[in-house]
Amino acid sequence: NGSTVESLDYEVVENFAYREEQAKRGKLYMGYAVLVKWFLALLIGIGTGLAAVFINLSVENFAGWKFSLTFQIIQKSYFAGFLVYILINLVLVLSSVYIITCFAPAASGSGIPEIKGYLNGIDTHGILLFRTLIGKIFGSIGSVGGGLALGKEGPLVHIGACIASLLGQGGTTKYHLQSRWLQVFSSERDRRDLVTCGCAAGVAAAFRAPVGGVLFALEEVTSWWRSQLMWRVFFTSAIVAVVVRTAMGWCKDGNCGHFGAGGFIIWDISGGQEDYSFEELLPMAVIGVIGGLLGALFNQLTLYMTHWRRNYLHKKGIRVKIIEACLISVITSAISFGLPLFRRCTPCPEADANSGIECPQAPGMFGNYVNFYCQNNKEYNDLATIFFNTQDDAIRNLFSAKTAHEFSAQSLLTFLVMFYTLAVVTFGTAVPAGQFVPGIMIGSTYGRLVGMFVVSFYKKLNIEEGTYALLGAASFLGGSMRMTVSLCVIMVEITNNLKLLPLIMLVLLISKAVGDAFNEGLYEEQAGLRAIPLLESRPKYQMRYMTAKEACGNQNVVYFPRVVKVADIVSILRSNDHNGFPVVDHARSGETLVIGLILRSHLLVLLQSKVDFQHSPLPCDSRGDLLPIRHNLSEFVKPVSSKGISLHDIHFTPDDLEMYIDLAPFLNPSPYVVPEDMSLTKVYNLFRQLGLRHLLVVPRPARVIGMITRKDLILED
Amino acid sequence: NGSTVESLDYEVVENFAYREEQAKRGKLYMGYAVLVKWFLALLIGIGTGLAAVFINLSVENFAGWKFSLTFQIIQKSYFAGFLVYILINLVLVLSSVYIITCFAPAASGSGIPEIKGYLNGIDTHGILLFRTLIGKIFGSIGSVGGGLALGKEGPLVHIGACIASLLGQGGTTKYHLQSRWLQVFSSERDRRDLVTCGCAAGVAAAFRAPVGGVLFALEEVTSWWRSQLMWRVFFTSAIVAVVVRTAMGWCKDGNCGHFGAGGFIIWDISGGQEDYSFEELLPMAVIGVIGGLLGALFNQLTLYMTHWRRNYLHKKGIRVKIIEACLISVITSAISFGLPLFRRCTPCPEADANSGIECPQAPGMFGNYVNFYCQNNKEYNDLATIFFNTQDDAIRNLFSAKTAHEFSAQSLLTFLVMFYTLAVVTFGTAVPAGQFVPGIMIGSTYGRLVGMFVVSFYKKLNIEEGTYALLGAASFLGGSMRMTVSLCVIMVEITNNLKLLPLIMLVLLISKAVGDAFNEGLYEEQAGLRAIPLLESRPKYQMRYMTAKEACGNQNVVYFPRVVKVADIVSILRSNDHNGFPVVDHARSGETLVIGLILRSHLLVLLQSKVDFQHSPLPCDSRGDLLPIRHNLSEFVKPVSSKGISLHDIHFTPDDLEMYIDLAPFLNPSPYVVPEDMSLTKVYNLFRQLGLRHLLVVPRPARVIGMITRKDLILED
Ligand SMILES: Nc1ncnc2c1ncn2[C@@H]1O[C@H](COP(=O)(O)OP(=O)(O)OP(=O)(O)O)[C@@H](O)[C@H]1O
Ligand SMILES: Nc1ncnc2c1ncn2[C@@H]1O[C@H](COP(=O)(O)OP(=O)(O)OP(=O)(O)O)[C@@H](O)[C@H]1O
Ligand SMILES: [Mg+2]
Ligand SMILES: [Mg+2]
């Protein structure tokens, strides 16, 4: 299990090959590199935007077709309709789980914890591959179209990240273009920036919320942020908005079936409540508290579920995973179809000519007040209005204004309990699954419930239940994912009601505070479970009392001499699984001197290519030769999410093993070092802020060669 | 000049006193510290909110009174009205410039470059003092109320920062509370966080844009950002919103004179254009280009102006500054009153019952279509509508929808040229001055101009000139200040039109790109001029070819031995102006060993208190005593923005000079070090990311004691 994650090297290895490359590059090259970066940002935006449009289009068409077929059939027989409904869902879910289990196992779940890990410096194998991208796209069409209690927003973030990473390395891991123009992206750091852009693009595409996307990437996903990056991410998001908008404009004319009917803003409630009074703050605070509690509970329950799944259920093989998902699909379909049948219908409210809301609507119109299994044709079924519907439409109904008393408390409560349970149970099955939309569903249900009481309590005030539903949604997401600013902006962008912003802030503050009292955020919990060792931005408290030396314990440092026999390299590499080794040389005076750090992956490249083997055990520069450059810098870059070269695959002749390699041209000559008695807090800050992988602990220096202050770093152009 | 700025020490000095403090503190203390931090965030929010309300209230009442008085008088005589108008403005400006020059010189200008410097690690003297706060508050009331071409938004950021810093140190620099509960904030790092909160609060209060405030602090002002801070800043902003909203609600009932009439959203245009067609993208791109050009030109012109002012004009003393400001005030008043008089009046448009816009309005009503010096009472003066008005109302008129063809191209052009010139000339006078609102004025003028052409060109489309004015405003700010995300959010929050967000993004991208081609952002340019050496987040290109050793040149490092004679300390401190000195000791084997770094300011504290002087030249621990703790940790903390102790003020007896001090308990035992041949890029990253002040360049280590990787830093609780 521990072998599926590996740290990334964000540090630039300033070895000989790198310096040569740098020396060859002029100012012009820099301008070109910048251009390529922006061009890639553009491509990421376009790619993610198109992927989102494709997914949305497919999901809405599948779902639309499913519902209209079912509705047609239930005109004759409810039972036949029930069977067809279950069957269609089952087929969709089955296709999804099949794709995931047999083709792209890394594409299950939301992918956000893994991406968060990647941007924190941990590479999970398989997470950014081409097959994962494909699996994620088609898998989420199946799982979301199949009506499970999950969303497509998390997967879209993952999709954006995959697209970004693939573009950055010029194609799939096996067959990527080794074209010169992509060598700009030879460092992990540049790739990290691209992936950040991809995440932002994913959110921007999922919610059609460009600014929310930028902030999501900034607040929730990345661990390092630079202000230049902000602008590039912003650009990508803007491109996504343009692409999605254009596609929607094109679809509006009916080119895309069921897709494209709504506006750019998903759940526009701008016509609703605009003002609020002080009396309302108390019930809103209550919503915040409920959100915090239910959110924390959700995190805890899903943690147990996932834990149990990993350790018992999913160990039994692929078949169990498939059966599990199918079972959940059948249960979900049965509940969402069956429960509304048991619900008594409600008479339509007094017709209000102004509001423009009809009652009842024919089933299949996806509006409020759906007539489902009602005898009287002036009645509607409130449970069916939210349960037997796509999640998007259900949320629209829950958010809707001017529909006071549409739902009964009983229906909402039933729905809340059922959907919450389904969301918990569905979490962790082997399908792509986001938690955003289910969270909004859950939150808006209890929000609307609270809103109902407020409406009947304060009769005079101009209160909309839909507003409370919105606040409920914000509170649940805040209580579960623990985001603040980005969530605020996303909520505003998806509902287009800026006047409610202060209320959303209030609710989020409360729900996050309440949730934090119980456990960590959803993504952190899940990352922990998947053994992704995220480094938080703040050092642990007990680190204050520890020093760097204590942190390494009494380890025996494995090191290499400068010129080393191939046989020795092989045996040392076999004997441990460290990934970096200090290289030690002897100075003329006979003292030892640490001349750098060599990475395991670079050693493997050297061993595989064999061009640097030499017969003499002397350093190459001492023989008077110039250092030959036999390697291209990009050879040393490991493709993302793959294991790289393995020692077992390299074949050595006995002659090879007797040869030597001079490591000097290939090592990182200046790794970061810390004195042995530096407190671990400071070490942690250094490690975390710079995104390091290795840090050498060294003795106190004997003398100071110079002092560097701000003045020395301000260079004139 | 160079002596007015000094670096800040964000590094925690882990000396003996610090370790003692830490050891005494338990978990409980940590909780308490967190509580205090949140409490201070609350106080900052309340304080900044109240300050903003106070300033707004005063400015609007002064301006309202001024305009209504003038309007009353011009019913009888335009000339008398002219004189009264000039006189009132003059008195207000005079009071402002008097306060600034004689009482709080650090309060002139916007203050944002200095705050940016502070958060980058440079302390400008006087910038965060209590008197600066007072000067800024009353000064901006005078300068904004006096009708100069400047705004109160930049000053509000500075005010927020001052309030935060004062709260953090418990009062003014001279008389601050040395209460125990504030000792939580003994580190510069905590103060930096507070100041960040203060900046966000300032923007949130100025624009009533809480999310915009958070993003402004994040994108434009701070140099380091941690995700925990995000939440605290968000909280502060929310509090500001609550405070301002509450105050406005209270004022709505007429308690505050002219203030409180408008809604929470400053320039609400939510009723305007909601959709846009592809044809409109071209003129919008043109607006972006114009914004970039005019913004860059503005930065360049103000740079020359400020340069000239500093080097010639303001050297001549306070009186020149006062005369200059008064002159500008008189010119501004004359132009804003006089120019509309020369303008021919326009007949009112056809009355439209639905729009609810009256024409003409009586002067003094501050709406559109003001009748000023018009004979016919069905006429209005379009230049007076924007020029002879408060800036807030002028912007509201420029943004207004359903008022097509209100302004003539000639008037807008006149206004643009005049106001642009005034804004450039006013910049840098000795009054508090923000550039946000003038920027919005300029931008919305040419935006509306473009909009007029678009309206008459594409006759059929549903286009509002006000939308173009908004885009123009965004483009000018983007071209001058070079912000992206924060500006986007601020623009949306002040106009409440979310649907225009993608357009604003587009325009900002273009204008920033165009502006960046010419020069740096306004605040960076100004910081450069004020000799505030900001460290950018990206290292310079040529640093790749330099090593750490080359950066320090061949400096002779000034160091101290561990036990040092007082006379030696004094003479060394006198002989140079370095702020940190390595301390070297002899190991038992006779070799030297660098045991730490001592700061000049700490040495001065030791010299002043004299309690650590000892007669023996032996280290204190070698004498078998325990290290005595005679100092409280907070004694070592320098008050913000003040020079601290000066060596000249300390009096030494000849006996004192013969004594010794053991520096070991007071030095920083583990300063960050870099090996001599590390490339300057890496050194720069280290220095910048960790916010250092001193970095020791040391020889390559002889051996490696241990390796620290991620695994070693993940501690179990
Ligand atoms: N060259 C080395 N000699 C001795 N101990 C080492 C060496 N390199 C690493 N270690 C130690 O071995 C342990 C595991 O090291 P490893 O290199 O696998 O790092 P890691 O934290 O697992 O990260 P990753 O393997 O993903 O880079 C750590 O405790 C580390 O201190
Ligand atoms: N102890 C020292 N010995 C020798 N040179 C030093 C020493 N400390 C600093 N210097 C050098 O002297 C120059 C100015 O140092 P100084 O300490 O004034 O720093 P600064 O950049 O001005 O920042 P600040 O003074 O605000 O901390 C720098 O070039 C620095 O490298
Ligand atoms: Mg490992
Ligand atoms: Mg100095």
PDB file of C-alpha atoms in Angstrom, chain B residues 85-232:
ATOM      1  CA  TYR B  85     -17.818  76.583  -3.447  1.00  0.00           C
ATOM      2  CA  ILE B  86     -14.121  77.306  -3.899  1.00  0.00           C
ATOM      3  CA  LEU B  87     -13.827  78.548  -0.364  1.00  0.00           C
ATOM      4  CA  ILE B  88     -15.435  75.525   1.278  1.00  0.00           C
ATOM      5  CA  ASN B  89     -13.259  73.184  -0.736  1.00  0.00           C
ATOM      6  CA  LEU B  90     -10.186  75.195   0.109  1.00  0.00           C
ATOM      7  CA  VAL B  91     -10.874  75.098   3.821  1.00  0.00           C
ATOM      8  CA  LEU B  92     -11.406  71.341   3.766  1.00  0.00           C
ATOM      9  CA  VAL B  93      -8.251  70.678   1.766  1.00  0.00           C
ATOM     10  CA  LEU B  94      -6.263  73.084   3.872  1.00  0.00           C
ATOM     11  CA  SER B  95      -7.287  71.309   7.061  1.00  0.00           C
ATOM     12  CA  SER B  96      -6.280  68.020   5.509  1.00  0.00           C
ATOM     13  CA  VAL B  97      -2.887  69.134   4.275  1.00  0.00           C
ATOM     14  CA  TYR B  98      -2.229  70.892   7.562  1.00  0.00           C
ATOM     15  CA  ILE B  99      -2.904  67.728   9.541  1.00  0.00           C
ATOM     16  CA  ILE B 100      -0.642  65.729   7.273  1.00  0.00           C
ATOM     17  CA  THR B 101       2.299  68.058   7.091  1.00  0.00           C
ATOM     18  CA  CYS B 102       2.399  69.174  10.690  1.00  0.00           C
ATOM     19  CA  PHE B 103       1.124  66.186  12.574  1.00  0.00           C
ATOM     20  CA  ALA B 104       1.355  62.925  10.649  1.00  0.00           C
ATOM     21  CA  PRO B 105       3.631  63.114   7.615  1.00  0.00           C
ATOM     22  CA  ALA B 106       3.504  59.334   7.169  1.00  0.00           C
ATOM     23  CA  ALA B 107      -0.218  59.533   6.465  1.00  0.00           C
ATOM     24  CA  SER B 108       0.082  61.180   3.072  1.00  0.00           C
ATOM     25  CA  GLY B 109      -0.653  59.226  -0.079  1.00  0.00           C
ATOM     26  CA  SER B 110      -2.539  55.991  -0.206  1.00  0.00           C
ATOM     27  CA  GLY B 111      -0.315  53.990   2.109  1.00  0.00           C
ATOM     28  CA  ILE B 112      -0.782  50.807   0.150  1.00  0.00           C
ATOM     29  CA  PRO B 113       2.822  50.654  -1.133  1.00  0.00           C
ATOM     30  CA  GLU B 114       4.090  51.002   2.419  1.00  0.00           C
ATOM     31  CA  ILE B 115       1.717  48.353   3.749  1.00  0.00           C
ATOM     32  CA  LYS B 116       2.708  46.123   0.904  1.00  0.00           C
ATOM     33  CA  GLY B 117       6.291  46.705   1.939  1.00  0.00           C
ATOM     34  CA  TYR B 118       5.497  45.938   5.545  1.00  0.00           C
ATOM     35  CA  LEU B 119       3.954  42.636   4.580  1.00  0.00           C
ATOM     36  CA  ASN B 120       6.959  41.940   2.377  1.00  0.00           C
ATOM     37  CA  GLY B 121       9.320  42.466   5.279  1.00  0.00           C
ATOM     38  CA  ILE B 122      10.180  46.172   5.235  1.00  0.00           C
ATOM     39  CA  ASP B 123       9.196  48.527   7.964  1.00  0.00           C
ATOM     40  CA  THR B 124       8.808  52.161   6.904  1.00  0.00           C
ATOM     41  CA  HIS B 125       9.166  54.411   9.874  1.00  0.00           C
ATOM     42  CA  GLY B 126       6.009  55.985  11.175  1.00  0.00           C
ATOM     43  CA  ILE B 127       3.701  54.020   8.937  1.00  0.00           C
ATOM     44  CA  LEU B 128       1.739  52.175  11.600  1.00  0.00           C
ATOM     45  CA  LEU B 129       1.692  54.685  14.413  1.00  0.00           C
ATOM     46  CA  PHE B 130      -1.330  55.996  16.233  1.00  0.00           C
ATOM     47  CA  ARG B 131      -0.787  59.513  14.970  1.00  0.00           C
ATOM     48  CA  THR B 132      -0.709  58.203  11.421  1.00  0.00           C
ATOM     49  CA  LEU B 133      -4.065  56.588  12.007  1.00  0.00           C
ATOM     50  CA  ILE B 134      -5.574  59.800  13.300  1.00  0.00           C
ATOM     51  CA  GLY B 135      -4.003  61.846  10.538  1.00  0.00           C
ATOM     52  CA  LYS B 136      -5.252  59.453   7.920  1.00  0.00           C
ATOM     53  CA  ILE B 137      -8.831  59.459   9.177  1.00  0.00           C
ATOM     54  CA  PHE B 138      -9.210  63.214   9.460  1.00  0.00           C
ATOM     55  CA  GLY B 139      -6.979  63.939   6.525  1.00  0.00           C
ATOM     56  CA  SER B 140      -9.034  61.860   4.150  1.00  0.00           C
ATOM     57  CA  ILE B 141     -12.233  63.447   5.355  1.00  0.00           C
ATOM     58  CA  GLY B 142     -10.753  66.792   4.366  1.00  0.00           C
ATOM     59  CA  SER B 143      -9.241  65.770   1.073  1.00  0.00           C
ATOM     60  CA  VAL B 144     -12.179  63.733  -0.187  1.00  0.00           C
ATOM     61  CA  GLY B 145     -14.782  66.124   1.173  1.00  0.00           C
ATOM     62  CA  GLY B 146     -12.824  68.962  -0.438  1.00  0.00           C
ATOM     63  CA  GLY B 147     -13.552  67.535  -3.862  1.00  0.00           C
ATOM     64  CA  LEU B 148     -10.000  66.677  -4.954  1.00  0.00           C
ATOM     65  CA  ALA B 149      -9.549  64.020  -7.617  1.00  0.00           C
ATOM     66  CA  LEU B 150      -8.743  61.245  -5.172  1.00  0.00           C
ATOM     67  CA  GLY B 151     -10.556  58.587  -3.179  1.00  0.00           C
ATOM     68  CA  LYS B 152     -10.818  57.286   0.347  1.00  0.00           C
ATOM     69  CA  GLU B 153     -10.343  53.595  -0.437  1.00  0.00           C
ATOM     70  CA  GLY B 154      -6.554  53.376  -0.329  1.00  0.00           C
ATOM     71  CA  PRO B 155      -6.452  55.313   2.942  1.00  0.00           C
ATOM     72  CA  LEU B 156      -9.023  52.920   4.398  1.00  0.00           C
ATOM     73  CA  VAL B 157      -6.672  50.023   3.736  1.00  0.00           C
ATOM     74  CA  HIS B 158      -3.970  51.900   5.579  1.00  0.00           C
ATOM     75  CA  ILE B 159      -6.388  52.718   8.387  1.00  0.00           C
ATOM     76  CA  GLY B 160      -7.310  49.050   8.716  1.00  0.00           C
ATOM     77  CA  ALA B 161      -3.647  48.120   8.875  1.00  0.00           C
ATOM     78  CA  CYS B 162      -2.950  50.776  11.521  1.00  0.00           C
ATOM     79  CA  ILE B 163      -5.849  49.626  13.656  1.00  0.00           C
ATOM     80  CA  ALA B 164      -4.666  46.050  13.375  1.00  0.00           C
ATOM     81  CA  SER B 165      -1.114  46.848  14.290  1.00  0.00           C
ATOM     82  CA  LEU B 166      -2.116  49.055  17.211  1.00  0.00           C
ATOM     83  CA  LEU B 167      -4.461  46.410  18.573  1.00  0.00           C
ATOM     84  CA  GLY B 168      -1.725  43.833  18.183  1.00  0.00           C
ATOM     85  CA  GLN B 169       0.722  45.729  20.328  1.00  0.00           C
ATOM     86  CA  GLY B 170      -1.875  46.949  22.776  1.00  0.00           C
ATOM     87  CA  GLY B 171      -1.898  50.653  22.047  1.00  0.00           C
ATOM     88  CA  THR B 172       0.310  53.413  20.743  1.00  0.00           C
ATOM     89  CA  THR B 173       4.024  52.855  20.515  1.00  0.00           C
ATOM     90  CA  LYS B 174       4.816  55.097  23.439  1.00  0.00           C
ATOM     91  CA  TYR B 175       2.110  54.087  25.852  1.00  0.00           C
ATOM     92  CA  HIS B 176       1.213  50.577  24.950  1.00  0.00           C
ATOM     93  CA  LEU B 177      -0.256  48.206  27.450  1.00  0.00           C
ATOM     94  CA  GLN B 178       2.323  45.693  28.491  1.00  0.00           C
ATOM     95  CA  SER B 179      -0.451  43.440  29.615  1.00  0.00           C
ATOM     96  CA  ARG B 180       0.201  39.745  29.765  1.00  0.00           C
ATOM     97  CA  TRP B 181      -2.611  38.757  27.499  1.00  0.00           C
ATOM     98  CA  LEU B 182      -1.051  40.527  24.597  1.00  0.00           C
ATOM     99  CA  GLN B 183       2.223  38.717  24.925  1.00  0.00           C
ATOM    100  CA  VAL B 184       0.708  36.163  22.651  1.00  0.00           C
ATOM    101  CA  PHE B 185       1.626  38.581  19.939  1.00  0.00           C
ATOM    102  CA  SER B 186       5.265  38.818  20.719  1.00  0.00           C
ATOM    103  CA  SER B 187       6.350  37.786  17.258  1.00  0.00           C
ATOM    104  CA  GLU B 188       6.466  39.875  14.145  1.00  0.00           C
ATOM    105  CA  ARG B 189       4.829  37.054  12.300  1.00  0.00           C
ATOM    106  CA  ASP B 190       1.638  37.320  14.315  1.00  0.00           C
ATOM    107  CA  ARG B 191       1.583  41.033  13.766  1.00  0.00           C
ATOM    108  CA  ARG B 192       1.959  40.503  10.076  1.00  0.00           C
ATOM    109  CA  ASP B 193      -1.113  38.309  10.116  1.00  0.00           C
ATOM    110  CA  LEU B 194      -3.065  40.972  11.956  1.00  0.00           C
ATOM    111  CA  VAL B 195      -2.044  43.618   9.464  1.00  0.00           C
ATOM    112  CA  THR B 196      -3.200  41.355   6.649  1.00  0.00           C
ATOM    113  CA  CYS B 197      -6.574  41.128   8.358  1.00  0.00           C
ATOM    114  CA  GLY B 198      -6.589  44.888   8.658  1.00  0.00           C
ATOM    115  CA  CYS B 199      -5.979  45.377   4.932  1.00  0.00           C
ATOM    116  CA  ALA B 200      -8.796  43.068   4.024  1.00  0.00           C
ATOM    117  CA  ALA B 201     -11.035  44.870   6.478  1.00  0.00           C
ATOM    118  CA  GLY B 202     -10.113  48.180   4.886  1.00  0.00           C
ATOM    119  CA  VAL B 203     -11.135  47.116   1.402  1.00  0.00           C
ATOM    120  CA  ALA B 204     -14.206  45.340   2.713  1.00  0.00           C
ATOM    121  CA  ALA B 205     -15.259  48.541   4.462  1.00  0.00           C
ATOM    122  CA  ALA B 206     -14.387  50.852   1.597  1.00  0.00           C
ATOM    123  CA  PHE B 207     -16.347  48.988  -1.051  1.00  0.00           C
ATOM    124  CA  ARG B 208     -18.702  47.065   1.208  1.00  0.00           C
ATOM    125  CA  ALA B 209     -17.207  44.077  -0.555  1.00  0.00           C
ATOM    126  CA  PRO B 210     -16.226  41.441   2.000  1.00  0.00           C
ATOM    127  CA  VAL B 211     -14.998  38.780  -0.404  1.00  0.00           C
ATOM    128  CA  GLY B 212     -13.268  41.377  -2.505  1.00  0.00           C
ATOM    129  CA  GLY B 213     -11.444  42.505   0.615  1.00  0.00           C
ATOM    130  CA  VAL B 214     -10.137  39.032   1.333  1.00  0.00           C
ATOM    131  CA  LEU B 215      -8.952  38.638  -2.210  1.00  0.00           C
ATOM    132  CA  PHE B 216      -7.374  42.060  -2.326  1.00  0.00           C
ATOM    133  CA  ALA B 217      -5.363  41.279   0.776  1.00  0.00           C
ATOM    134  CA  LEU B 218      -4.395  37.968  -0.731  1.00  0.00           C
ATOM    135  CA  GLU B 219      -3.562  39.008  -4.247  1.00  0.00           C
ATOM    136  CA  GLU B 220      -2.261  42.509  -3.961  1.00  0.00           C
ATOM    137  CA  VAL B 221      -0.914  43.166  -0.510  1.00  0.00           C
ATOM    138  CA  THR B 222       0.517  40.128   1.215  1.00  0.00           C
ATOM    139  CA  SER B 223       3.622  38.312   0.199  1.00  0.00           C
ATOM    140  CA  TRP B 224       3.076  35.204   2.298  1.00  0.00           C
ATOM    141  CA  TRP B 225      -0.184  33.465   2.722  1.00  0.00           C
ATOM    142  CA  ARG B 226      -1.221  30.552   4.816  1.00  0.00           C
ATOM    143  CA  SER B 227      -4.539  28.847   4.534  1.00  0.00           C
ATOM    144  CA  GLN B 228      -5.311  29.257   8.236  1.00  0.00           C
ATOM    145  CA  LEU B 229      -4.953  32.960   7.714  1.00  0.00           C
ATOM    146  CA  MET B 230      -7.542  32.856   4.944  1.00  0.00           C
ATOM    147  CA  TRP B 231     -10.186  31.915   7.402  1.00  0.00           C
ATOM    148  CA  ARG B 232      -9.293  34.599   9.899  1.00  0.00           C
TER     149      ARG B 232
END
